Tab-separated table of C-alpha atoms in Angstrom:
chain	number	residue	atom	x	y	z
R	1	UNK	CA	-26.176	-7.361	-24.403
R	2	UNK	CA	-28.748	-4.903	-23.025
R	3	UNK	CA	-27.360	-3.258	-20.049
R	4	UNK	CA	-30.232	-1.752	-19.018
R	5	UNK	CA	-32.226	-4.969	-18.506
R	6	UNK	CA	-29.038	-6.548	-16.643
R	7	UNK	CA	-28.583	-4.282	-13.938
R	8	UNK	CA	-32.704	-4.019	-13.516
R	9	UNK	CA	-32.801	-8.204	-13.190
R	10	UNK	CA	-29.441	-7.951	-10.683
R	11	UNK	CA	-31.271	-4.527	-8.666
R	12	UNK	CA	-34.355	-6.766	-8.413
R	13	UNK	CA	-32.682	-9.353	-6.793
R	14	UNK	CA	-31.456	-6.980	-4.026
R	15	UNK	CA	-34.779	-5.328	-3.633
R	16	UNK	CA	-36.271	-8.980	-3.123
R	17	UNK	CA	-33.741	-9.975	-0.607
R	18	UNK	CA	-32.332	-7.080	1.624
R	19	UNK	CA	-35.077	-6.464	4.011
R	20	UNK	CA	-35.331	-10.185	5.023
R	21	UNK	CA	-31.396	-9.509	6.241
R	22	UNK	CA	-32.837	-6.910	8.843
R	23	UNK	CA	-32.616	-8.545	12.708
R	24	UNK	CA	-35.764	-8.680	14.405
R	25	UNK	CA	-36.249	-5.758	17.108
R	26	UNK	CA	-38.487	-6.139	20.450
R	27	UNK	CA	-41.012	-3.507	20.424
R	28	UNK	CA	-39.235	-1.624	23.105
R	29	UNK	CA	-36.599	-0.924	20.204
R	30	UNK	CA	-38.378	-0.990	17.097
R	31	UNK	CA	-37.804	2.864	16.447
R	32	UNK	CA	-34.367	2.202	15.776
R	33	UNK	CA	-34.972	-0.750	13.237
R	34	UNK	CA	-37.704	1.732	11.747
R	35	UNK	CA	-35.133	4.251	11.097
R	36	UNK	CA	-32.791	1.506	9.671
R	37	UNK	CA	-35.341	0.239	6.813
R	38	UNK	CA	-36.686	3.781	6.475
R	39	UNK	CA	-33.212	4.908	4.381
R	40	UNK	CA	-33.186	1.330	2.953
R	41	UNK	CA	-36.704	1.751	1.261
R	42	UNK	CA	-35.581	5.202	0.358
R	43	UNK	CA	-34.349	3.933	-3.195
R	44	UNK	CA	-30.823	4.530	-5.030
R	45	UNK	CA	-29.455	3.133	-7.412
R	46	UNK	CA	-27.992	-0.432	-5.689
R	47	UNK	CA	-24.766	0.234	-7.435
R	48	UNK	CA	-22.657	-1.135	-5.246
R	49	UNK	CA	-23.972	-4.678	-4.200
R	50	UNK	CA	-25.066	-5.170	-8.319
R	51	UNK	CA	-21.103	-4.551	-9.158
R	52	UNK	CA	-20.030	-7.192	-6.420
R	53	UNK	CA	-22.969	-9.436	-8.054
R	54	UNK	CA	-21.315	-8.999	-11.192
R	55	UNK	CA	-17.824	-9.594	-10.500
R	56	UNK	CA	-18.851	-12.723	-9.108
R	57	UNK	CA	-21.069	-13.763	-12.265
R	58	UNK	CA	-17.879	-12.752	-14.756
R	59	UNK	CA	-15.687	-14.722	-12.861
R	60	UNK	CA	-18.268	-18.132	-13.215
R	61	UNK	CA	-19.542	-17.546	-9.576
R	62	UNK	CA	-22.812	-18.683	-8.084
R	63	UNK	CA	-24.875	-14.620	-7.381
R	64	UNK	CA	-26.723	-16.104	-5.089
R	65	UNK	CA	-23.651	-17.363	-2.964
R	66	UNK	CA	-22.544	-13.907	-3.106
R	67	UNK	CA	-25.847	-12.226	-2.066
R	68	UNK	CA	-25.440	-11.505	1.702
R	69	UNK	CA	-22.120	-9.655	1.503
R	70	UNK	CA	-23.603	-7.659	-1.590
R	71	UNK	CA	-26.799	-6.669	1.235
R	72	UNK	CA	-24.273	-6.109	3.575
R	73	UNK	CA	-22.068	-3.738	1.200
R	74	UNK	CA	-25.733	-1.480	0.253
R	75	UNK	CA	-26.365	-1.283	4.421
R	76	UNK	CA	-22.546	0.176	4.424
R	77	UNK	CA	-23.154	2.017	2.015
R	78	UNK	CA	-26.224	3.528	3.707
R	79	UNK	CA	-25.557	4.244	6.775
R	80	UNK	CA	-22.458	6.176	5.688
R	81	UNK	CA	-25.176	8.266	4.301
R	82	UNK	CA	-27.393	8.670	7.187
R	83	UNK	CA	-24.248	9.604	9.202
R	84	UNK	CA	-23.284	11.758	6.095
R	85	UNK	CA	-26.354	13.859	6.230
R	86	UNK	CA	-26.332	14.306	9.564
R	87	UNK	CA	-25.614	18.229	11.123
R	88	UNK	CA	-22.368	17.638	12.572
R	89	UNK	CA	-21.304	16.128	8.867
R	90	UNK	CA	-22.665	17.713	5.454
R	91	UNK	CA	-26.301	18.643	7.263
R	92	UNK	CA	-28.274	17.422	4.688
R	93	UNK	CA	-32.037	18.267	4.986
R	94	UNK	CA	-32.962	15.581	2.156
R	95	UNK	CA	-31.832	12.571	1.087
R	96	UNK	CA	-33.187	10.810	-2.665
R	97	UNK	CA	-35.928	13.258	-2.599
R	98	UNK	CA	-37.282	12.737	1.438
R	99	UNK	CA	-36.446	13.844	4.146
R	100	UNK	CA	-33.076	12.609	6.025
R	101	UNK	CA	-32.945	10.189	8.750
R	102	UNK	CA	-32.264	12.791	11.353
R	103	UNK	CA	-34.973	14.877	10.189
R	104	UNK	CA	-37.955	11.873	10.724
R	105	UNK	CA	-36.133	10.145	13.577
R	106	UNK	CA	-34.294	12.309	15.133
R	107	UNK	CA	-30.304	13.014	15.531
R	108	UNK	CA	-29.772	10.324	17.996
R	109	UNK	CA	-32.132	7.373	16.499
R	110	UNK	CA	-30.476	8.478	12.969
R	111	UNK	CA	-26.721	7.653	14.471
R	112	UNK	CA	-28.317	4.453	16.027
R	113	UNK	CA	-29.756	3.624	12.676
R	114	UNK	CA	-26.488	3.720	11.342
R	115	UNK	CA	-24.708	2.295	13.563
R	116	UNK	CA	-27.176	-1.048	13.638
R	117	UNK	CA	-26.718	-1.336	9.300
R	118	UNK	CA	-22.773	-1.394	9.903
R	119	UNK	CA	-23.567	-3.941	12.484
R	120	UNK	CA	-25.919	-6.368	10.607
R	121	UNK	CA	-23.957	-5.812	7.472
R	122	UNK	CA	-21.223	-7.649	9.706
R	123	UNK	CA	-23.980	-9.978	10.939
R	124	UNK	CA	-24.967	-10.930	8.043
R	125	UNK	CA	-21.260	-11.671	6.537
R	126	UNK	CA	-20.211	-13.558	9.491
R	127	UNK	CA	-23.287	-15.534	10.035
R	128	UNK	CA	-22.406	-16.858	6.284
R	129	UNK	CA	-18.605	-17.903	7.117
R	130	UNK	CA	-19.870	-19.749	9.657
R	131	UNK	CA	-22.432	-21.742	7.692
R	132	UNK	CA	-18.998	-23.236	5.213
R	133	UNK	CA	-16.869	-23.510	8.337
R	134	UNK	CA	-16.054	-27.220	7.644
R	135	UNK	CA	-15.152	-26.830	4.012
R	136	UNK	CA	-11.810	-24.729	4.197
R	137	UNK	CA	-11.663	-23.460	0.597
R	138	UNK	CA	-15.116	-22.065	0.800
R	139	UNK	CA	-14.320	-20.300	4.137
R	140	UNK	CA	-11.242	-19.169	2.833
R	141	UNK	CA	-12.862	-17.284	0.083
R	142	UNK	CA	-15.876	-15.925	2.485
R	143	UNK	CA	-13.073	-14.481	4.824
R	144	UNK	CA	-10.952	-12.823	2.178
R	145	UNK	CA	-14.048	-11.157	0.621
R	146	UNK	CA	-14.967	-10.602	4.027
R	147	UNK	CA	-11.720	-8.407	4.785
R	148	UNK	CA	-11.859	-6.221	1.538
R	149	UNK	CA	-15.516	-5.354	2.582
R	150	UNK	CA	-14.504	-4.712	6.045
R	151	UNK	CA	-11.234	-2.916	5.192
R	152	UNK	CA	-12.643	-0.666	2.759
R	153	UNK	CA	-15.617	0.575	5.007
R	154	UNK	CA	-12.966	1.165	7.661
R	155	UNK	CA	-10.392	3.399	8.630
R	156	UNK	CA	-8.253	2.672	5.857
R	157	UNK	CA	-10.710	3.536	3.384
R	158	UNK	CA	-14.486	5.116	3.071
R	159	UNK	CA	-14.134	6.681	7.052
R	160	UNK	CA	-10.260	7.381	6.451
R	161	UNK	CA	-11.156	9.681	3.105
R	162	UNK	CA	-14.181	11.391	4.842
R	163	UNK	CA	-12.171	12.222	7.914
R	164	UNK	CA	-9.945	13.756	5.093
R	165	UNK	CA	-12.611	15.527	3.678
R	166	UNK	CA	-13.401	17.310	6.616
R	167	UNK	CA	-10.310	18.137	7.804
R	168	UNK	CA	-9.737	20.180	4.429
R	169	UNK	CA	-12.932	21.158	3.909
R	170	UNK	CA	-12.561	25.065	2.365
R	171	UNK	CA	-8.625	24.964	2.021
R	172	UNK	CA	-6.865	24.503	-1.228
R	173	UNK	CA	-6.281	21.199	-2.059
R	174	UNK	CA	-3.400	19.501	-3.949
R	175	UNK	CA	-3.939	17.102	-6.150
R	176	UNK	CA	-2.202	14.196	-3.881
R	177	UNK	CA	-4.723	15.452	-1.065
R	178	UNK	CA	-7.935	15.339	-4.006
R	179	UNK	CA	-7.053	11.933	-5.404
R	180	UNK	CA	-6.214	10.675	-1.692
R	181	UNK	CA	-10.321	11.840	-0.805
R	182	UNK	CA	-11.511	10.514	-3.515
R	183	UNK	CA	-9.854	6.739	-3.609
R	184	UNK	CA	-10.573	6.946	0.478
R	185	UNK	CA	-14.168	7.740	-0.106
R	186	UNK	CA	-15.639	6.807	-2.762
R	187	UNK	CA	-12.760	4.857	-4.656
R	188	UNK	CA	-12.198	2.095	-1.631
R	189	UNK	CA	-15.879	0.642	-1.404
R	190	UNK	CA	-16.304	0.119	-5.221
R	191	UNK	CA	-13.472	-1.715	-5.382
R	192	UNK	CA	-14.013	-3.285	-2.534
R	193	UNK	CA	-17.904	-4.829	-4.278
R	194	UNK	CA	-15.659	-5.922	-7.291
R	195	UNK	CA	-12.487	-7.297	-5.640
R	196	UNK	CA	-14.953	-9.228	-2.982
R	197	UNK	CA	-17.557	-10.252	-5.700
R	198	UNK	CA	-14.659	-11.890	-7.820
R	199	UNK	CA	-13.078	-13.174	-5.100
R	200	UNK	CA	-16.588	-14.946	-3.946
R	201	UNK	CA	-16.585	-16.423	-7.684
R	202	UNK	CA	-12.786	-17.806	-8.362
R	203	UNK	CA	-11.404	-15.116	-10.198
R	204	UNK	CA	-7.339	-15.852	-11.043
R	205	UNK	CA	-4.872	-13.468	-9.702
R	206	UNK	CA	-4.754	-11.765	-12.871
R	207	UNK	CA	-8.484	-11.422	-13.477
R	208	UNK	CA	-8.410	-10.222	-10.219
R	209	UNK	CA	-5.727	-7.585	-11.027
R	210	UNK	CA	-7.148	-6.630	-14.447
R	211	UNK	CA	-10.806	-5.967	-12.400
R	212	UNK	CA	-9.215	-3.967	-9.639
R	213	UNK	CA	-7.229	-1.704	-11.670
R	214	UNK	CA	-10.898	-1.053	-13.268
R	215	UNK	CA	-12.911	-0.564	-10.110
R	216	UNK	CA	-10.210	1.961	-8.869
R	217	UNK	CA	-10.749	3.841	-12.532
R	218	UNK	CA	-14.416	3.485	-12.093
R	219	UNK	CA	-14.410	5.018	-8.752
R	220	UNK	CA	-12.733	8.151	-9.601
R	221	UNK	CA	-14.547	8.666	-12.593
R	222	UNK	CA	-17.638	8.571	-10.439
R	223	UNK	CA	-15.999	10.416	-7.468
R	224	UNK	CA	-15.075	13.622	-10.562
R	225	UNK	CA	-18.651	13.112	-11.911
């Protein structure tokens, strides 16, 4: 198996499709939707929507059934970045070697920009229940995947752990409050992809088990990293 060429052929495949998931703006608002695609195109590594791709694959799904909510996860993923970069957050001058989205938009265009990814991302996942609304299990699966993704972004996860962060940002941390961060923030989204992706392919209760006890493992190795 050559790992390398995998995750290239399954990044590809998000490169080729993402953009065409963007809504289309009247000129009077087309700043904002520049904004949006301008931290899209700015590169990364697609980690995210390729693991939900992949947990759907192992578990004998259909990837390209699965495509829209692993768009939707990357635009999550990205405009918790834009936000994060912002002054009021980590003030982040530079973001995958250019400049952030406040710093070529603008502070309130940047929050906009944000703001209209976590949107479409919900768009784009909703839109797709709807088209299986007659056939019940299908649904069923869409809206259960639909829930992790939505669950994780949320309060109870990535926006939960980065209130965290900041509210013990420079005090001594225990390690209940560190591991609590760290599943919150980073921890919650990963295994949201892979609980969602095998969810969106069949997976068993205890496949699905087995692969979130690994996502959670994953995600604080790469939170410690």
């Amino acid at each position: 198996m050559d790992f390398e060429k995998i995750y290239q052929e399954k990044k590809l495949i998000i490169e080729n499709n993402i953009y065409s998931y963007l809504p289309s703006l009247d000129e009077k608002s087309i700043k904002v939707y520049n904004a949006m695609r301008y931290s899209l195109e700015a590169g990364g590594k697609r980690l995210r929507p390729v693991l939900l791709l992949s947990a759907c694959e192992f578990c004998d799904g259909d990837i390209y059934q699965a495509l829209p909510y692993a768009c939707a996860i990357e635009m999550i993923h990205t405009y918790s970045l834009i936000h994060d970069d912002l002054p009021s957050m980590d003030n982040d001058d530079f973001r995958r070697g250019k400049p952030s989205n406040h710093k070529v938009y603008g502070e309130a265009i940047a929050i906009l920009a944000g703001d209209g990814l976590l949107n479409t991302a919900m768009e784009i996942i909703c839109i797709d229940i709807s088209s299986s609304i007659k056939n019940l299990e299908t649904t069923t699966k869409k809206v259960l995947a639909a829930s992790e993704i939505f669950e994780a972004s949320g309060c109870k996860g990535m926006i939960g752990g980065q209130a965290a962060d900041i509210d013990f940002e420079k005090k001594e941390l225990s390690e209940d409050v560190l591991n609590y961060i760290h599943i919150k923030k980073t921890s919650a989204l990963l295994t949201a992809c892979i609980r969602a992706g095998a969810i969106l392919g069949n997976a068993d209760e205890e496949v699905l088990a087995d692969l979130t006890e690994f996502a959670k493992n994953m995600g604080l190795a790469f939170q410690i990293t």
